[in-house]
JSON list of C-alpha atoms in Angstrom, two decimals:
[
{"chain": "S", "resi": 1, "resn": "GLU", "atom": "CA", "xyz": [0.00, 0.00, 0.00]},
{"chain": "S", "resi": 2, "resn": "ARG", "atom": "CA", "xyz": [2.70, 2.49, 1.00]},
{"chain": "S", "resi": 3, "resn": "ILE", "atom": "CA", "xyz": [4.95, 1.62, -1.96]},
{"chain": "S", "resi": 4, "resn": "ASN", "atom": "CA", "xyz": [2.08, 2.18, -4.39]},
{"chain": "S", "resi": 5, "resn": "GLU", "atom": "CA", "xyz": [1.31, 5.56, -2.82]},
{"chain": "S", "resi": 6, "resn": "ILE", "atom": "CA", "xyz": [4.95, 6.62, -3.15]},
{"chain": "S", "resi": 7, "resn": "SER", "atom": "CA", "xyz": [5.14, 5.32, -6.70]},
{"chain": "S", "resi": 8, "resn": "ASN", "atom": "CA", "xyz": [1.97, 7.06, -7.80]},
{"chain": "S", "resi": 9, "resn": "LYS", "atom": "CA", "xyz": [2.63, 10.42, -6.16]},
{"chain": "S", "resi": 10, "resn": "VAL", "atom": "CA", "xyz": [6.38, 10.95, -6.34]},
{"chain": "S", "resi": 11, "resn": "TYR", "atom": "CA", "xyz": [8.28, 8.84, -8.84]},
{"chain": "S", "resi": 12, "resn": "THR", "atom": "CA", "xyz": [8.12, 10.09, -12.40]},
{"chain": "S", "resi": 13, "resn": "GLN", "atom": "CA", "xyz": [10.29, 7.46, -14.07]},
{"chain": "S", "resi": 14, "resn": "GLY", "atom": "CA", "xyz": [9.12, 4.34, -12.25]},
{"chain": "S", "resi": 15, "resn": "ILE", "atom": "CA", "xyz": [11.17, 2.56, -9.61]},
{"chain": "S", "resi": 16, "resn": "ASN", "atom": "CA", "xyz": [14.12, 0.42, -10.59]},
{"chain": "S", "resi": 17, "resn": "THR", "atom": "CA", "xyz": [14.54, -1.87, -7.60]},
{"chain": "S", "resi": 18, "resn": "HIS", "atom": "CA", "xyz": [17.20, -4.18, -9.05]},
{"chain": "S", "resi": 19, "resn": "ASN", "atom": "CA", "xyz": [15.78, -6.95, -6.88]},
{"chain": "S", "resi": 20, "resn": "ARG", "atom": "CA", "xyz": [13.67, -5.65, -4.03]},
{"chain": "S", "resi": 21, "resn": "LEU", "atom": "CA", "xyz": [12.70, -2.44, -2.39]},
{"chain": "S", "resi": 22, "resn": "PHE", "atom": "CA", "xyz": [12.23, -2.62, 1.37]},
{"chain": "S", "resi": 23, "resn": "ILE", "atom": "CA", "xyz": [9.75, -0.08, 2.69]},
{"chain": "S", "resi": 24, "resn": "SER", "atom": "CA", "xyz": [8.35, -0.77, 6.07]},
{"chain": "S", "resi": 25, "resn": "ALA", "atom": "CA", "xyz": [5.37, 0.74, 7.84]},
{"chain": "S", "resi": 26, "resn": "ASP", "atom": "CA", "xyz": [6.33, -1.34, 10.87]},
{"chain": "S", "resi": 27, "resn": "PRO", "atom": "CA", "xyz": [7.99, 0.25, 13.90]},
{"chain": "S", "resi": 28, "resn": "THR", "atom": "CA", "xyz": [11.76, 0.48, 13.62]},
{"chain": "S", "resi": 29, "resn": "PHE", "atom": "CA", "xyz": [14.23, -0.97, 16.08]},
{"chain": "S", "resi": 30, "resn": "HIS", "atom": "CA", "xyz": [17.06, 0.89, 17.75]},
{"chain": "S", "resi": 31, "resn": "ALA", "atom": "CA", "xyz": [20.45, -0.19, 16.40]},
{"chain": "S", "resi": 32, "resn": "ILE", "atom": "CA", "xyz": [22.03, 0.77, 19.72]},
{"chain": "S", "resi": 33, "resn": "HIS", "atom": "CA", "xyz": [20.71, 1.16, 23.21]},
{"chain": "S", "resi": 34, "resn": "GLU", "atom": "CA", "xyz": [22.07, 2.47, 26.45]},
{"chain": "S", "resi": 35, "resn": "GLU", "atom": "CA", "xyz": [22.31, 0.02, 29.33]},
{"chain": "S", "resi": 36, "resn": "ASN", "atom": "CA", "xyz": [24.06, 0.70, 32.63]},
{"chain": "S", "resi": 37, "resn": "ARG", "atom": "CA", "xyz": [25.79, 3.78, 31.16]},
{"chain": "S", "resi": 38, "resn": "SER", "atom": "CA", "xyz": [27.25, 1.82, 28.24]},
{"chain": "S", "resi": 39, "resn": "ILE", "atom": "CA", "xyz": [26.13, 1.37, 24.66]},
{"chain": "S", "resi": 40, "resn": "THR", "atom": "CA", "xyz": [25.38, -2.01, 23.14]},
{"chain": "S", "resi": 41, "resn": "SER", "atom": "CA", "xyz": [24.31, -2.85, 19.61]},
{"chain": "S", "resi": 42, "resn": "ASN", "atom": "CA", "xyz": [21.00, -4.53, 19.00]},
{"chain": "S", "resi": 43, "resn": "PRO", "atom": "CA", "xyz": [21.23, -8.14, 17.68]},
{"chain": "S", "resi": 44, "resn": "LEU", "atom": "CA", "xyz": [18.48, -7.20, 15.21]},
{"chain": "S", "resi": 45, "resn": "LEU", "atom": "CA", "xyz": [21.04, -5.02, 13.41]},
{"chain": "S", "resi": 46, "resn": "HIS", "atom": "CA", "xyz": [23.05, -8.16, 12.64]},
{"chain": "S", "resi": 47, "resn": "LYS", "atom": "CA", "xyz": [19.90, -9.83, 11.26]},
{"chain": "S", "resi": 48, "resn": "MET", "atom": "CA", "xyz": [19.16, -6.76, 9.14]},
{"chain": "S", "resi": 49, "resn": "LYS", "atom": "CA", "xyz": [22.72, -6.81, 7.77]},
{"chain": "S", "resi": 50, "resn": "ILE", "atom": "CA", "xyz": [22.30, -10.44, 6.72]},
{"chain": "S", "resi": 51, "resn": "LYS", "atom": "CA", "xyz": [18.95, -9.75, 5.02]},
{"chain": "S", "resi": 52, "resn": "LEU", "atom": "CA", "xyz": [20.34, -6.71, 3.21]},
{"chain": "S", "resi": 53, "resn": "LYS", "atom": "CA", "xyz": [23.64, -8.30, 2.23]},
{"chain": "S", "resi": 54, "resn": "ASP", "atom": "CA", "xyz": [22.92, -7.99, -1.51]},
{"chain": "S", "resi": 55, "resn": "THR", "atom": "CA", "xyz": [21.45, -4.50, -1.19]},
{"chain": "S", "resi": 56, "resn": "LYS", "atom": "CA", "xyz": [23.93, -1.81, -2.21]},
{"chain": "S", "resi": 57, "resn": "PHE", "atom": "CA", "xyz": [21.85, 1.30, -1.48]},
{"chain": "S", "resi": 58, "resn": "ILE", "atom": "CA", "xyz": [20.12, 1.70, 1.90]},
{"chain": "S", "resi": 59, "resn": "VAL", "atom": "CA", "xyz": [18.10, 4.67, 3.12]},
{"chain": "S", "resi": 60, "resn": "LEU", "atom": "CA", "xyz": [17.16, 4.85, 6.80]},
{"chain": "S", "resi": 61, "resn": "ASP", "atom": "CA", "xyz": [14.46, 7.42, 7.49]},
{"chain": "S", "resi": 62, "resn": "PRO", "atom": "CA", "xyz": [14.42, 9.02, 9.95]},
{"chain": "S", "resi": 63, "resn": "LEU", "atom": "CA", "xyz": [17.81, 8.43, 11.55]},
{"chain": "S", "resi": 64, "resn": "ILE", "atom": "CA", "xyz": [16.43, 9.04, 15.03]},
{"chain": "S", "resi": 65, "resn": "ALA", "atom": "CA", "xyz": [14.05, 6.07, 14.70]},
{"chain": "S", "resi": 66, "resn": "PHE", "atom": "CA", "xyz": [17.08, 3.74, 14.57]},
{"chain": "S", "resi": 67, "resn": "TYR", "atom": "CA", "xyz": [19.05, 5.56, 17.24]},
{"chain": "S", "resi": 68, "resn": "GLY", "atom": "CA", "xyz": [18.58, 4.40, 20.81]},
{"chain": "S", "resi": 69, "resn": "GLY", "atom": "CA", "xyz": [21.20, 6.52, 22.54]},
{"chain": "S", "resi": 70, "resn": "ASP", "atom": "CA", "xyz": [21.13, 10.05, 23.87]},
{"chain": "S", "resi": 71, "resn": "GLU", "atom": "CA", "xyz": [20.60, 12.22, 20.79]},
{"chain": "S", "resi": 72, "resn": "ASN", "atom": "CA", "xyz": [22.93, 14.93, 22.11]},
{"chain": "S", "resi": 73, "resn": "ASN", "atom": "CA", "xyz": [25.72, 12.63, 23.31]},
{"chain": "S", "resi": 74, "resn": "ASN", "atom": "CA", "xyz": [28.69, 12.60, 20.90]},
{"chain": "S", "resi": 75, "resn": "SER", "atom": "CA", "xyz": [30.02, 9.32, 22.29]},
{"chain": "S", "resi": 76, "resn": "HIS", "atom": "CA", "xyz": [26.69, 7.58, 21.61]},
{"chain": "S", "resi": 77, "resn": "ALA", "atom": "CA", "xyz": [26.45, 9.16, 18.16]},
{"chain": "S", "resi": 78, "resn": "ARG", "atom": "CA", "xyz": [30.01, 8.12, 17.27]},
{"chain": "S", "resi": 79, "resn": "GLN", "atom": "CA", "xyz": [29.31, 4.49, 18.28]},
{"chain": "S", "resi": 80, "resn": "PHE", "atom": "CA", "xyz": [26.04, 4.48, 16.34]},
{"chain": "S", "resi": 81, "resn": "MET", "atom": "CA", "xyz": [27.62, 5.91, 13.19]},
{"chain": "S", "resi": 82, "resn": "GLN", "atom": "CA", "xyz": [30.60, 3.57, 13.48]},
{"chain": "S", "resi": 83, "resn": "LEU", "atom": "CA", "xyz": [28.29, 0.55, 13.17]},
{"chain": "S", "resi": 84, "resn": "PHE", "atom": "CA", "xyz": [27.02, 1.85, 9.84]},
{"chain": "S", "resi": 85, "resn": "THR", "atom": "CA", "xyz": [30.29, 3.26, 8.45]},
{"chain": "S", "resi": 86, "resn": "GLN", "atom": "CA", "xyz": [32.00, -0.08, 9.10]},
{"chain": "S", "resi": 87, "resn": "TRP", "atom": "CA", "xyz": [29.13, -1.95, 7.48]},
{"chain": "S", "resi": 88, "resn": "ALA", "atom": "CA", "xyz": [29.26, 0.35, 4.44]},
{"chain": "S", "resi": 89, "resn": "ALA", "atom": "CA", "xyz": [33.02, -0.05, 4.11]},
{"chain": "S", "resi": 90, "resn": "GLU", "atom": "CA", "xyz": [33.08, -3.83, 4.63]},
{"chain": "S", "resi": 91, "resn": "GLU", "atom": "CA", "xyz": [30.27, -4.55, 2.15]},
{"chain": "S", "resi": 92, "resn": "ASP", "atom": "CA", "xyz": [30.71, -1.63, -0.27]},
{"chain": "S", "resi": 93, "resn": "LYS", "atom": "CA", "xyz": [27.31, -0.11, 0.52]},
{"chain": "S", "resi": 94, "resn": "ILE", "atom": "CA", "xyz": [25.87, 3.35, 0.30]},
{"chain": "S", "resi": 95, "resn": "ILE", "atom": "CA", "xyz": [23.93, 4.11, 3.48]},
{"chain": "S", "resi": 96, "resn": "ILE", "atom": "CA", "xyz": [21.92, 7.30, 3.61]},
{"chain": "S", "resi": 97, "resn": "PHE", "atom": "CA", "xyz": [20.34, 8.64, 6.77]},
{"chain": "S", "resi": 98, "resn": "ILE", "atom": "CA", "xyz": [17.49, 11.12, 6.62]},
{"chain": "S", "resi": 99, "resn": "HIS", "atom": "CA", "xyz": [17.88, 13.40, 9.63]},
{"chain": "S", "resi": 100, "resn": "HIS", "atom": "CA", "xyz": [15.66, 16.33, 10.43]},
{"chain": "S", "resi": 101, "resn": "SER", "atom": "CA", "xyz": [16.76, 19.79, 11.50]},
{"chain": "S", "resi": 102, "resn": "THR", "atom": "CA", "xyz": [15.47, 21.58, 14.53]},
{"chain": "S", "resi": 103, "resn": "LYS", "atom": "CA", "xyz": [12.38, 23.71, 14.05]},
{"chain": "S", "resi": 104, "resn": "ASN", "atom": "CA", "xyz": [12.90, 27.02, 12.22]},
{"chain": "S", "resi": 105, "resn": "THR", "atom": "CA", "xyz": [16.62, 26.47, 11.62]},
{"chain": "S", "resi": 106, "resn": "THR", "atom": "CA", "xyz": [18.93, 24.65, 9.26]},
{"chain": "S", "resi": 107, "resn": "GLN", "atom": "CA", "xyz": [21.00, 23.13, 12.05]},
{"chain": "S", "resi": 108, "resn": "SER", "atom": "CA", "xyz": [20.63, 19.38, 12.37]},
{"chain": "S", "resi": 109, "resn": "ARG", "atom": "CA", "xyz": [19.45, 18.07, 15.70]},
{"chain": "S", "resi": 110, "resn": "GLY", "atom": "CA", "xyz": [21.61, 16.17, 18.10]},
{"chain": "S", "resi": 111, "resn": "ALA", "atom": "CA", "xyz": [25.27, 15.43, 18.48]},
{"chain": "S", "resi": 112, "resn": "SER", "atom": "CA", "xyz": [27.79, 16.85, 16.01]},
{"chain": "S", "resi": 113, "resn": "ALA", "atom": "CA", "xyz": [29.31, 13.36, 15.69]},
{"chain": "S", "resi": 114, "resn": "LEU", "atom": "CA", "xyz": [26.38, 12.43, 13.41]},
{"chain": "S", "resi": 115, "resn": "VAL", "atom": "CA", "xyz": [27.63, 14.94, 10.83]},
{"chain": "S", "resi": 116, "resn": "ASP", "atom": "CA", "xyz": [31.31, 14.35, 11.63]},
{"chain": "S", "resi": 117, "resn": "ALA", "atom": "CA", "xyz": [31.03, 10.64, 10.71]},
{"chain": "S", "resi": 118, "resn": "SER", "atom": "CA", "xyz": [29.23, 11.36, 7.43]},
{"chain": "S", "resi": 119, "resn": "ARG", "atom": "CA", "xyz": [31.14, 11.67, 4.17]},
{"chain": "S", "resi": 120, "resn": "ALA", "atom": "CA", "xyz": [28.61, 14.03, 2.58]},
{"chain": "S", "resi": 121, "resn": "VAL", "atom": "CA", "xyz": [25.78, 16.06, 4.05]},
{"chain": "S", "resi": 122, "resn": "TYR", "atom": "CA", "xyz": [22.96, 17.61, 2.08]},
{"chain": "S", "resi": 123, "resn": "GLU", "atom": "CA", "xyz": [20.41, 19.99, 3.55]},
{"chain": "S", "resi": 124, "resn": "VAL", "atom": "CA", "xyz": [17.01, 20.45, 1.97]},
{"chain": "S", "resi": 125, "resn": "ASP", "atom": "CA", "xyz": [15.14, 23.68, 2.68]},
{"chain": "S", "resi": 126, "resn": "LYS", "atom": "CA", "xyz": [11.86, 25.14, 1.51]},
{"chain": "S", "resi": 127, "resn": "ILE", "atom": "CA", "xyz": [11.89, 28.11, -0.85]},
{"chain": "S", "resi": 128, "resn": "LYS", "atom": "CA", "xyz": [11.15, 31.42, 0.89]},
{"chain": "S", "resi": 129, "resn": "ASP", "atom": "CA", "xyz": [9.90, 34.69, -0.52]},
{"chain": "S", "resi": 130, "resn": "SER", "atom": "CA", "xyz": [11.60, 38.06, 0.06]},
{"chain": "S", "resi": 131, "resn": "ASP", "atom": "CA", "xyz": [9.79, 38.39, 3.43]},
{"chain": "S", "resi": 132, "resn": "GLY", "atom": "CA", "xyz": [11.15, 35.03, 4.63]},
{"chain": "S", "resi": 133, "resn": "ASN", "atom": "CA", "xyz": [7.81, 33.23, 4.33]},
{"chain": "S", "resi": 134, "resn": "GLU", "atom": "CA", "xyz": [7.79, 29.70, 2.92]},
{"chain": "S", "resi": 135, "resn": "THR", "atom": "CA", "xyz": [6.32, 29.41, -0.57]},
{"chain": "S", "resi": 136, "resn": "ASN", "atom": "CA", "xyz": [4.18, 26.57, -1.80]},
{"chain": "S", "resi": 137, "resn": "SER", "atom": "CA", "xyz": [6.74, 25.58, -4.42]},
{"chain": "S", "resi": 138, "resn": "THR", "atom": "CA", "xyz": [7.49, 22.14, -5.84]},
{"chain": "S", "resi": 139, "resn": "LYS", "atom": "CA", "xyz": [11.14, 23.18, -5.60]},
{"chain": "S", "resi": 140, "resn": "ARG", "atom": "CA", "xyz": [13.53, 23.05, -2.68]},
{"chain": "S", "resi": 141, "resn": "ILE", "atom": "CA", "xyz": [16.99, 24.47, -2.08]},
{"chain": "S", "resi": 142, "resn": "VAL", "atom": "CA", "xyz": [19.47, 21.64, -1.72]},
{"chain": "S", "resi": 143, "resn": "SER", "atom": "CA", "xyz": [22.79, 22.59, -0.12]},
{"chain": "S", "resi": 144, "resn": "LEU", "atom": "CA", "xyz": [25.85, 20.40, 0.06]},
{"chain": "S", "resi": 145, "resn": "THR", "atom": "CA", "xyz": [27.23, 21.32, 3.49]},
{"chain": "S", "resi": 146, "resn": "LYS", "atom": "CA", "xyz": [29.87, 18.58, 3.84]},
{"chain": "S", "resi": 147, "resn": "ASP", "atom": "CA", "xyz": [31.71, 17.20, 0.86]},
{"chain": "S", "resi": 148, "resn": "ASN", "atom": "CA", "xyz": [34.50, 14.68, 1.56]},
{"chain": "S", "resi": 149, "resn": "TYR", "atom": "CA", "xyz": [34.08, 13.00, -1.84]},
{"chain": "S", "resi": 150, "resn": "ARG", "atom": "CA", "xyz": [33.99, 16.12, -4.04]},
{"chain": "S", "resi": 151, "resn": "ALA", "atom": "CA", "xyz": [30.31, 15.54, -4.74]},
{"chain": "S", "resi": 152, "resn": "SER", "atom": "CA", "xyz": [30.00, 19.23, -5.64]},
{"chain": "S", "resi": 153, "resn": "LYS", "atom": "CA", "xyz": [31.74, 18.41, -8.92]},
{"chain": "S", "resi": 154, "resn": "TYR", "atom": "CA", "xyz": [28.77, 16.21, -9.89]},
{"chain": "S", "resi": 155, "resn": "PHE", "atom": "CA", "xyz": [26.14, 18.23, -8.05]},
{"chain": "S", "resi": 156, "resn": "GLY", "atom": "CA", "xyz": [27.10, 21.39, -9.93]},
{"chain": "S", "resi": 157, "resn": "GLY", "atom": "CA", "xyz": [28.15, 23.45, -6.93]},
{"chain": "S", "resi": 158, "resn": "TYR", "atom": "CA", "xyz": [27.21, 23.64, -3.29]},
{"chain": "S", "resi": 159, "resn": "LYS", "atom": "CA", "xyz": [23.68, 25.03, -3.51]},
{"chain": "S", "resi": 160, "resn": "LYS", "atom": "CA", "xyz": [20.98, 24.34, -6.03]},
{"chain": "S", "resi": 161, "resn": "GLU", "atom": "CA", "xyz": [17.27, 24.94, -6.50]},
{"chain": "S", "resi": 162, "resn": "VAL", "atom": "CA", "xyz": [15.74, 21.64, -7.60]},
{"chain": "S", "resi": 163, "resn": "VAL", "atom": "CA", "xyz": [12.29, 20.17, -8.19]},
{"chain": "S", "resi": 164, "resn": "ILE", "atom": "CA", "xyz": [11.68, 17.68, -5.40]},
{"chain": "S", "resi": 165, "resn": "PHE", "atom": "CA", "xyz": [7.96, 17.20, -5.80]},
{"chain": "S", "resi": 166, "resn": "PRO", "atom": "CA", "xyz": [6.92, 16.99, -9.45]},
{"chain": "S", "resi": 167, "resn": "SER", "atom": "CA", "xyz": [3.81, 18.97, -10.31]},
{"chain": "S", "resi": 168, "resn": "GLU", "atom": "CA", "xyz": [2.44, 15.93, -12.13]},
{"chain": "S", "resi": 169, "resn": "THR", "atom": "CA", "xyz": [3.28, 12.28, -12.31]},
{"chain": "S", "resi": 170, "resn": "ILE", "atom": "CA", "xyz": [4.63, 11.18, -15.68]},
{"chain": "S", "resi": 171, "resn": "VAL", "atom": "CA", "xyz": [4.26, 7.44, -15.14]},
{"chain": "S", "resi": 172, "resn": "LYS", "atom": "CA", "xyz": [0.69, 6.68, -14.14]},
{"chain": "S", "resi": 173, "resn": "LYS", "atom": "CA", "xyz": [1.19, 2.93, -13.75]},
{"chain": "S", "resi": 174, "resn": "PRO", "atom": "CA", "xyz": [4.47, 2.16, -12.01]},
{"chain": "S", "resi": 175, "resn": "LYS", "atom": "CA", "xyz": [6.14, -1.21, -12.17]},
{"chain": "S", "resi": 176, "resn": "VAL", "atom": "CA", "xyz": [4.72, -3.73, -9.73]},
{"chain": "S", "resi": 177, "resn": "ILE", "atom": "CA", "xyz": [6.91, -3.70, -6.66]},
{"chain": "S", "resi": 178, "resn": "GLU", "atom": "CA", "xyz": [6.94, -6.37, -4.03]},
{"chain": "S", "resi": 179, "resn": "TYR", "atom": "CA", "xyz": [6.10, -4.99, -0.60]},
{"chain": "S", "resi": 180, "resn": "ILE", "atom": "CA", "xyz": [8.16, -6.64, 2.06]},
{"chain": "S", "resi": 181, "resn": "SER", "atom": "CA", "xyz": [7.84, -5.88, 5.73]},
{"chain": "S", "resi": 182, "resn": "ILE", "atom": "CA", "xyz": [11.33, -5.53, 7.18]},
{"chain": "S", "resi": 183, "resn": "ASP", "atom": "CA", "xyz": [9.94, -6.96, 10.42]},
{"chain": "S", "resi": 184, "resn": "ASP", "atom": "CA", "xyz": [8.76, -10.06, 8.57]},
{"chain": "S", "resi": 185, "resn": "GLU", "atom": "CA", "xyz": [12.13, -10.33, 6.84]},
{"chain": "S", "resi": 186, "resn": "LEU", "atom": "CA", "xyz": [13.93, -10.10, 10.19]},
{"chain": "S", "resi": 187, "resn": "GLY", "atom": "CA", "xyz": [11.54, -12.51, 11.87]},
{"chain": "S", "resi": 188, "resn": "ILE", "atom": "CA", "xyz": [10.23, -9.92, 14.32]},
{"chain": "S", "resi": 189, "resn": "SER", "atom": "CA", "xyz": [6.72, -10.49, 15.58]}
]
């Protein structure tokens, strides 16, 4: 149901899933949790890694749903990010976290270690008029605020106005996509 809604409303070229697209409406699990003032990783993360072994591109949205530590604690954030940076390096994966900024600012929430451990950071902001009021535009301003891989070369600079939400859907009937509950895949009841 959710995949069809996304396909019909957002994607204009269809979805190329290579094999499978995992989109879950189920509650997420915390990859780490604090116990007796120390951080431990959740065994479900290991199960998820096994299930996603052949998946090269992973998007976790929102980051905070997978984070079980103190959001403002750099030590917790470093340990959390290390789990994913090691996984990405060991299995040649691209892992993207969607993380939200604080209200009415472009600063990301939480510990700076979340940004420090990232190789590239993009910020997406609404278009504002000359009075600073948000417009009802299909465009957004995308800013590349951290660029360890010289992504700006391919992005065309460090700030760009781009269409995020197409005004109309080009493909009315997307490819049939298999909906798989990540909880079912991980054997979580």
